[in-house]
Amino acid sequence: MTNRVTTTQETKATTDAVRLLPRDRLADLFHALTARGYQVIGPRVDQGAIIYDQLTSVEELPRGWTDEQGPGYYRLKRREDDDAFGYVVGPHSWKRYLFPPLVTLARIERDGEDWHIESQPESPVKRAFLGVRACELAAIAVQDRVFLSQAYVDPIYQARRESVCLIAANCTQAAATCFCTSMDTGPRCRSGFDLAITEIAAGYIVEVGSELGASLAADLPLRPASPEDQADGEAARARAVAQIERTLDTHDIRALLMNNLDHPQWDDVGQRCLSCTNCTMVCPTCFCCSVTEVGDLTEQHIERQRQWDSCFHPDFSYINGGQVRGQVRSRYRQWLTHKLATWIDQFDVSGCVGCGRCITWCPVGIDLTEEVAAIRGNPS
Amino acid sequence: MMARVRPKLAVFKFASCDGCQLTLLDAEDHLLEVAGQVDICYFLEATSRVVDGPYDLALVEGSITTAHDAARIREVRRNARFLITLGACATAGGIQSLRNWGNLPEFLQAVYARPEYIQTLATSTAIAAHVSVDFELRGCPINKAQLLDVLRAFLADRRPNVPKHSVCLDCKRHGTVCIMVAQGVPCMGPITQTGCGALCPSYDRGCYGCYGPCEQSQGEAWGRSLVRSGQPVPTVLHQLRSFNAGAEDWRQAGDSLDNCASTAGPARTEEPRS
Ligand code: SF4
Ligand code: SF4
Ligand code: SF4
């Protein structure tokens, strides 16, 4: 499958002076980051998957591992080579570090008849994300709009986001669940990174995306990429494009969904969906949370906590008098129409970047691209 | 505080293993605080001191399995301003509700030398099937922190902070990789109410459903999906019919799978999804 957008970028990339970090010098990148005070968060094998975690060295990268994915299905597999970035997006996303699953917003103490409320900003930790994919850069850009671009800025997200360094990795393969080409978010990393790498047999082709990236590159033992290296890089990136099978037709998608709010497909998916919340938890753009006050037995010491929550949790739409969305059908419809339609009204961008996580990590394998196709195929 | 009359608390046991009452005793550090704020009037597991009702708060453990207990729970209800049930037995009938699918005379013959001495009902049922219940605290056994929150809520006249969402939400908050998706382990988490903080999946074990169905649980959709992906119907039935077998959604889901399987013959094993 050829893709117009990607072809133009290939041209741009090859006209820049292309440089290569030799394969055995990846640790230099790691050290350049830690020398600048960054905690490195990157991929590693854990619990039968490739997750994102704090790394202490490049030895922890998932060298020689890859993954196989399908609806409700994920398995680790051995690679024939020892590539470190030869896998596709897994169960975690970077949102865990920018929009953490649990934060204490305030501590509240009873003080005689009064309450004493203390709310301290987090002390910022500099984090470098190693191996960010194109769809994930797009997801971070979506959450930037959600948390930073409107009247209410989230100070927790803002502080964490401002201290992050993004080392992107171009995909050299795709999973059966990926559809970034439909959402125009990948698989090539275009912008929004400090450094981007493409892994080939000789090493890592490096692109600089910011001043911070340029200063990191200056510390690395880079050499000019040979014409063969460059051809390898292009072939690796083209392989990812060619492997993408899944599509989502986004043409007029807002109108399609909003004009079909009573489509029988919602009843159908309402029978299959478990309302378990997994799709929203793994989605790198979903941002719902709830705030709860948790007290001790004497109710003298209370913590105000913010936790990830989900539109699939029946009580999430509980307001005085009852639940607004009291059925699985209406909760799935809320999720999908928000993600693909009303998100555009709200943030001027789609809420879906085509990473495919919600398809893989749905325990019953519900696939949003199929749900949309069913509505499009038979609109009411 | 001193001037206020402390609410009178009573703890009653029906057919159960005592595990939920032990959870209350196990709350050692906090129990003294509780004891300071309530007057423990009836709690035979802890003290032989008995003060007559009526009680402000009755905590009830266990299910109804005898005619005598069916009458006794009505008496408890009449004597209690608030009645809170604790654990899978009291809220769903417990593991002993498996008798609801069995043959009672056969069990009695097999287990007891003199079955004629045994007086029991053919079913084990939840407390709420007999009297009105103000709050059901689920779990096999119940979670200590949730129990303490329910007691605090009662004392502070507020709604208990006991979430009703799935176990999956907690797996994801903790970063636990889904064992259903990544290992093909059948896990009840998607249809089970949280309470343990998603303990079993973090040890590579599927959720056993200790806390019963989550709100609007989709037991049947869950079971059918497992069967489609190659799990034998009896395996899925064993999962649905455990400590919380009698919970409405899981009872219906199990019966529906059972009916389909018996009319359609043995379950066909399909290729796993990929
Ligand atoms: S909706 Fe699904 S495919 Fe789209 S960004 Fe979220 S998880 Fe990825
Ligand atoms: S679509 Fe799948 S992952 Fe999402 S709530 Fe429904 S069953 Fe769970
Ligand atoms: S392991 Fe079980 S409880 Fe956890 S996310 Fe998967 S299905 Fe849900």
Coordinates of N, CA and C in Angstrom, one line a residue, chain B residues 119-265:
Chain B
Q119 N -32.3 -30.7 59.1 CA -33.5 -29.9 58.7 C -32.9 -28.7 57.9
T120 N -33.1 -28.7 56.6 CA -32.5 -27.6 55.8 C -33.4 -27.3 54.7
L121 N -33.3 -26.1 54.1 CA -34.0 -25.8 52.9 C -33.3 -26.3 51.7
A122 N -34.0 -26.4 50.6 CA -33.4 -26.9 49.4 C -32.5 -25.8 48.7
T123 N -32.5 -24.6 49.2 CA -31.8 -23.5 48.6 C -30.9 -22.8 49.6
S124 N -29.9 -22.1 49.2 CA -29.2 -21.1 50.0 C -29.4 -19.8 49.3
T125 N -29.9 -18.8 50.0 CA -30.3 -17.5 49.4 C -29.7 -16.3 50.2
A126 N -29.6 -15.2 49.4 CA -29.1 -14.0 50.0 C -30.0 -13.4 51.0
I127 N -29.5 -12.6 51.9 CA -30.4 -12.0 52.9 C -31.4 -11.1 52.2
A128 N -31.0 -10.4 51.2 CA -32.0 -9.5 50.5 C -33.1 -10.2 49.9
A129 N -33.1 -11.6 49.7 CA -34.2 -12.3 49.2 C -35.3 -12.5 50.3
H130 N -34.9 -12.1 51.5 CA -35.8 -12.4 52.7 C -36.3 -11.1 53.3
V131 N -35.4 -10.1 53.5 CA -35.8 -8.9 54.1 C -35.1 -7.7 53.4
S132 N -35.5 -6.5 53.6 CA -34.9 -5.4 52.9 C -33.5 -5.1 53.6
V133 N -32.6 -4.7 52.7 CA -31.2 -4.5 53.2 C -30.8 -3.1 52.8
D134 N -30.1 -2.4 53.7 CA -29.8 -1.0 53.4 C -28.5 -0.9 52.6
F135 N -27.5 -1.8 52.8 CA -26.3 -1.8 52.0 C -25.7 -3.2 52.0
E136 N -25.3 -3.6 50.8 CA -24.6 -4.9 50.6 C -23.2 -4.6 50.4
L137 N -22.3 -5.2 51.3 CA -20.9 -5.1 51.1 C -20.4 -6.5 50.6
R138 N -19.9 -6.5 49.4 CA -19.6 -7.7 48.7 C -18.2 -8.2 49.1
G139 N -17.9 -9.4 48.7 CA -16.5 -10.0 48.8 C -16.5 -11.3 49.5
C140 N -15.5 -12.2 49.1 CA -15.4 -13.5 49.8 C -13.9 -13.7 50.1
P141 N -13.4 -13.1 51.2 CA -14.2 -12.4 52.2 C -14.3 -10.9 51.8
I142 N -15.0 -10.1 52.7 CA -15.0 -8.7 52.5 C -13.6 -8.1 52.6
N143 N -13.5 -6.9 52.1 CA -12.2 -6.2 52.2 C -12.3 -5.3 53.5
K144 N -11.2 -5.3 54.2 CA -11.1 -4.6 55.5 C -11.3 -3.1 55.4
A145 N -10.6 -2.6 54.4 CA -10.7 -1.1 54.2 C -12.1 -0.7 53.8
Q146 N -12.8 -1.5 52.9 CA -14.1 -1.2 52.6 C -15.1 -1.3 53.8
L147 N -14.9 -2.3 54.6 CA -15.7 -2.5 55.8 C -15.6 -1.2 56.7
L148 N -14.3 -0.8 56.9 CA -14.1 0.3 57.7 C -14.8 1.6 57.1
D149 N -14.7 1.7 55.8 CA -15.3 2.8 55.2 C -16.9 2.8 55.4
V150 N -17.4 1.6 55.3 CA -18.9 1.5 55.4 C -19.3 1.9 56.9
L151 N -18.4 1.5 57.8 CA -18.7 1.9 59.2 C -18.6 3.4 59.4
R152 N -17.5 4.0 58.8 CA -17.3 5.4 58.9 C -18.5 6.1 58.3
A153 N -18.9 5.6 57.1 CA -20.0 6.3 56.4 C -21.3 6.3 57.2
F154 N -21.5 5.1 57.9 CA -22.7 5.0 58.8 C -22.6 6.1 59.9
L155 N -21.4 6.1 60.5 CA -21.2 7.1 61.6 C -21.3 8.5 61.2
A156 N -20.8 8.8 59.9 CA -20.8 10.2 59.4 C -22.1 10.5 58.6
D157 N -23.0 9.5 58.5 CA -24.2 9.7 57.8 C -24.0 10.1 56.3
R158 N -23.0 9.4 55.7 CA -22.8 9.7 54.3 C -22.9 8.4 53.5
R159 N -22.8 8.5 52.2 CA -22.8 7.3 51.3 C -21.5 6.6 51.4
P160 N -21.5 5.3 51.5 CA -20.2 4.6 51.5 C -19.4 4.8 50.2
N161 N -18.1 4.8 50.3 CA -17.3 5.0 49.1 C -16.8 3.6 48.7
V162 N -17.7 2.9 48.1 CA -17.4 1.5 47.7 C -17.7 1.4 46.2
P163 N -16.7 1.6 45.3 CA -16.9 1.6 43.9 C -17.5 0.3 43.3
K164 N -18.3 0.5 42.3 CA -19.0 -0.7 41.7 C -18.4 -1.0 40.3
H165 N -17.3 -0.5 39.9 CA -16.8 -0.7 38.6 C -16.1 -2.1 38.5
S166 N -15.6 -2.4 37.3 CA -15.0 -3.7 37.1 C -13.6 -3.8 37.7
V167 N -13.1 -5.0 37.9 CA -11.7 -5.3 38.3 C -10.7 -4.7 37.3
C168 N -11.1 -4.8 36.0 CA -10.2 -4.3 35.0 C -9.7 -2.9 35.2
L169 N -10.6 -2.0 35.6 CA -10.2 -0.6 35.8 C -9.0 -0.6 36.8
D170 N -9.0 -1.4 37.8 CA -7.9 -1.4 38.7 C -6.6 -2.0 38.1
C171 N -6.8 -3.1 37.3 CA -5.6 -3.6 36.6 C -4.9 -2.5 35.8
K172 N -5.7 -1.8 35.1 CA -5.2 -0.7 34.2 C -4.5 0.4 35.0
R173 N -5.2 0.8 36.1 CA -4.6 1.9 36.9 C -3.2 1.4 37.5
H174 N -3.1 0.1 37.8 CA -1.9 -0.3 38.4 C -0.8 -0.7 37.4
G175 N -1.3 -0.7 36.1 CA -0.3 -1.1 35.0 C -0.1 -2.6 34.9
T176 N -1.0 -3.4 35.5 CA -1.0 -4.8 35.3 C -1.4 -5.2 33.9
V177 N -0.6 -6.0 33.2 CA -0.9 -6.4 31.8 C -2.0 -7.4 31.9
C178 N -3.0 -7.2 31.0 CA -4.2 -8.1 31.0 C -3.8 -9.5 30.7
I179 N -4.0 -10.5 31.6 CA -3.7 -11.9 31.3 C -4.6 -12.6 30.4
M180 N -5.8 -12.0 30.3 CA -6.8 -12.6 29.4 C -6.3 -12.3 27.9
V181 N -5.8 -11.1 27.6 CA -5.4 -10.8 26.3 C -4.0 -11.3 26.0
A182 N -3.1 -11.1 27.0 CA -1.7 -11.5 26.7 C -1.3 -12.9 27.0
Q183 N -2.2 -13.6 27.7 CA -1.9 -15.0 28.0 C -3.0 -16.0 27.7
G184 N -4.2 -15.5 27.4 CA -5.3 -16.3 27.1 C -5.9 -17.0 28.4
V185 N -5.7 -16.4 29.5 CA -6.2 -16.9 30.8 C -7.6 -16.4 31.0
P186 N -8.6 -17.3 31.1 CA -10.0 -16.8 31.3 C -10.1 -16.1 32.7
C187 N -10.5 -14.8 32.6 CA -10.5 -14.0 33.8 C -11.9 -13.4 34.0
M188 N -12.4 -13.4 35.2 CA -13.7 -12.8 35.5 C -13.7 -11.3 35.7
G189 N -12.5 -10.7 35.7 CA -12.4 -9.3 36.0 C -13.4 -8.4 35.2
P190 N -13.6 -8.6 33.9 CA -14.5 -7.7 33.2 C -15.9 -7.6 33.8
I191 N -16.3 -8.7 34.5 CA -17.7 -8.7 35.0 C -17.8 -8.7 36.5
T192 N -16.6 -8.5 37.1 CA -16.6 -8.6 38.6 C -16.3 -7.2 39.2
Q193 N -17.0 -6.9 40.3 CA -16.9 -5.7 41.0 C -15.5 -5.6 41.7
T194 N -14.9 -4.5 41.6 CA -13.6 -4.3 42.3 C -13.8 -4.4 43.8
G195 N -12.6 -4.5 44.5 CA -12.7 -4.7 45.9 C -11.3 -5.1 46.5
C196 N -10.6 -5.9 45.7 CA -9.3 -6.5 46.1 C -8.2 -5.6 45.5
G197 N -8.5 -4.7 44.6 CA -7.5 -4.0 43.9 C -6.8 -4.8 42.8
A198 N -7.6 -5.7 42.2 CA -7.1 -6.6 41.1 C -5.9 -7.4 41.5
L199 N -6.0 -8.2 42.6 CA -4.9 -9.0 43.1 C -4.5 -10.2 42.3
C200 N -5.5 -11.0 41.9 CA -5.1 -12.3 41.2 C -4.4 -12.0 39.9
P201 N -4.9 -11.1 39.0 CA -4.2 -10.9 37.8 C -2.8 -10.5 38.0
S202 N -2.5 -9.8 39.1 CA -1.1 -9.4 39.3 C -0.2 -10.6 39.7
Y203 N -0.8 -11.7 39.9 CA -0.1 -13.0 40.2 C -0.3 -14.0 39.0
D204 N -0.7 -13.4 37.9 CA -1.0 -14.3 36.7 C -2.1 -15.3 36.9
R205 N -3.0 -15.0 37.8 CA -4.2 -15.8 37.9 C -5.4 -15.0 37.5
G206 N -6.4 -15.7 36.8 CA -7.6 -15.0 36.4 C -8.4 -14.7 37.7
C207 N -9.1 -13.6 37.6 CA -10.0 -13.2 38.7 C -11.0 -14.3 39.0
Y208 N -11.2 -14.6 40.2 CA -12.2 -15.7 40.6 C -13.6 -15.1 40.8
G209 N -13.7 -13.8 40.8 CA -15.1 -13.2 41.0 C -15.5 -13.1 42.4
C210 N -14.5 -12.9 43.3 CA -14.9 -12.9 44.8 C -15.9 -11.8 45.1
Y211 N -15.9 -10.7 44.4 CA -16.7 -9.5 44.8 C -18.1 -9.5 44.0
G212 N -18.3 -10.6 43.3 CA -19.6 -10.7 42.6 C -19.7 -9.8 41.4
P213 N -20.8 -9.8 40.8 CA -21.0 -9.0 39.5 C -20.8 -7.5 39.8
C214 N -20.1 -6.9 38.9 CA -20.0 -5.4 38.9 C -21.4 -4.9 38.5
E215 N -21.6 -3.6 38.6 CA -22.9 -3.0 38.3 C -23.1 -3.2 36.8
Q216 N -24.3 -3.7 36.5 CA -24.7 -4.0 35.1 C -23.7 -5.0 34.4
S217 N -23.3 -6.0 35.2 CA -22.4 -7.0 34.7 C -23.0 -7.7 33.5
Q218 N -22.1 -8.0 32.5 CA -22.6 -8.6 31.3 C -22.1 -10.1 31.3
G219 N -22.5 -10.9 32.2 CA -22.0 -12.2 32.4 C -22.2 -13.1 31.1
E220 N -23.4 -12.9 30.5 CA -23.6 -13.8 29.4 C -22.7 -13.5 28.2
A221 N -22.5 -12.2 27.9 CA -21.6 -11.8 26.8 C -20.2 -12.2 27.1
W222 N -19.8 -12.1 28.4 CA -18.5 -12.6 28.8 C -18.3 -14.1 28.5
G223 N -19.3 -14.9 29.0 CA -19.2 -16.3 28.9 C -19.2 -16.8 27.4
R224 N -20.1 -16.1 26.6 CA -20.2 -16.5 25.2 C -18.9 -16.2 24.5
S225 N -18.3 -15.1 24.8 CA -17.0 -14.8 24.2 C -15.9 -15.8 24.5
L226 N -15.9 -16.3 25.8 CA -14.9 -17.3 26.2 C -15.1 -18.6 25.4
V227 N -16.4 -19.0 25.3 CA -16.7 -20.2 24.6 C -16.3 -20.1 23.2
R228 N -16.6 -18.9 22.6 CA -16.2 -18.7 21.2 C -14.7 -18.8 21.0
S229 N -14.0 -18.4 22.0 CA -12.5 -18.4 21.8 C -11.9 -19.7 22.3
G230 N -12.8 -20.7 22.5 CA -12.2 -22.1 22.7 C -12.3 -22.6 24.1
Q231 N -12.8 -21.9 25.1 CA -12.9 -22.4 26.4 C -14.1 -23.4 26.5
P232 N -14.0 -24.5 27.1 CA -15.1 -25.5 27.2 C -16.2 -24.9 28.1
V233 N -17.5 -25.1 27.8 CA -18.6 -24.6 28.5 C -18.5 -25.0 30.0
P234 N -18.1 -26.2 30.4 CA -18.0 -26.5 31.8 C -17.0 -25.6 32.6
T235 N -15.9 -25.3 31.9 CA -14.9 -24.4 32.6 C -15.5 -23.1 32.9
V236 N -16.3 -22.5 31.9 CA -16.9 -21.2 32.1 C -18.0 -21.3 33.2
L237 N -18.7 -22.4 33.2 CA -19.8 -22.6 34.2 C -19.1 -22.7 35.6
H238 N -18.0 -23.3 35.7 CA -17.3 -23.4 37.0 C -17.0 -22.0 37.5
Q239 N -16.6 -21.2 36.6 CA -16.2 -19.8 37.0 C -17.4 -19.1 37.5
L240 N -18.5 -19.1 36.7 CA -19.7 -18.4 37.0 C -20.3 -18.9 38.3
R241 N -20.2 -20.2 38.5 CA -20.9 -20.9 39.7 C -19.9 -21.2 40.7
S242 N -19.6 -20.1 41.5 CA -18.6 -20.3 42.6 C -19.2 -19.6 43.8
F243 N -18.4 -18.8 44.5 CA -18.9 -18.1 45.7 C -20.1 -17.3 45.5
N244 N -20.2 -16.7 44.3 CA -21.2 -15.8 43.9 C -22.2 -16.4 42.9
A245 N -22.3 -17.7 42.9 CA -23.1 -18.4 41.9 C -24.6 -17.9 41.9
G246 N -25.1 -17.5 43.1 CA -26.5 -17.1 43.2 C -26.7 -15.6 42.8
A247 N -25.7 -14.9 42.5 CA -25.9 -13.5 42.1 C -26.6 -13.5 40.8
E248 N -27.6 -12.6 40.8 CA -28.6 -12.6 39.7 C -28.0 -12.7 38.3
D249 N -27.1 -11.8 37.9 CA -26.5 -11.8 36.5 C -25.8 -13.1 36.2
W250 N -25.0 -13.6 37.2 CA -24.1 -14.7 36.9 C -25.0 -16.0 36.9
R251 N -26.0 -16.0 37.7 CA -27.0 -17.2 37.7 C -27.6 -17.3 36.3
Q252 N -28.1 -16.1 35.9 CA -28.7 -16.2 34.5 C -27.7 -16.5 33.4
A253 N -26.5 -15.9 33.5 CA -25.5 -16.2 32.5 C -25.2 -17.7 32.4
G254 N -25.0 -18.3 33.6 CA -24.6 -19.7 33.7 C -25.7 -20.5 33.1
D255 N -27.0 -20.2 33.6 CA -28.1 -21.1 33.1 C -28.3 -21.0 31.6
S256 N -28.1 -19.8 31.1 CA -28.3 -19.6 29.6 C -27.2 -20.4 28.9
L257 N -25.9 -20.3 29.3 CA -24.9 -21.1 28.7 C -25.1 -22.6 28.8
D258 N -25.6 -23.0 29.9 CA -25.9 -24.4 30.2 C -26.9 -24.9 29.3
N259 N -28.0 -24.1 29.1 CA -29.1 -24.5 28.3 C -28.7 -24.6 26.8
C260 N -27.9 -23.6 26.4 CA -27.4 -23.7 25.0 C -26.6 -24.9 24.8
A261 N -25.7 -25.2 25.7 CA -24.7 -26.3 25.6 C -25.5 -27.6 25.6
S262 N -26.5 -27.7 26.4 CA -27.2 -29.0 26.5 C -28.1 -29.2 25.3
T263 N -28.6 -28.1 24.7 CA -29.4 -28.3 23.5 C -28.5 -28.5 22.2
A264 N -27.3 -27.9 22.3 CA -26.4 -27.9 21.1 C -25.4 -29.0 21.2
G265 N -25.4 -29.9 22.2 CA -24.4 -30.9 22.4 C -23.1 -30.3 22.9

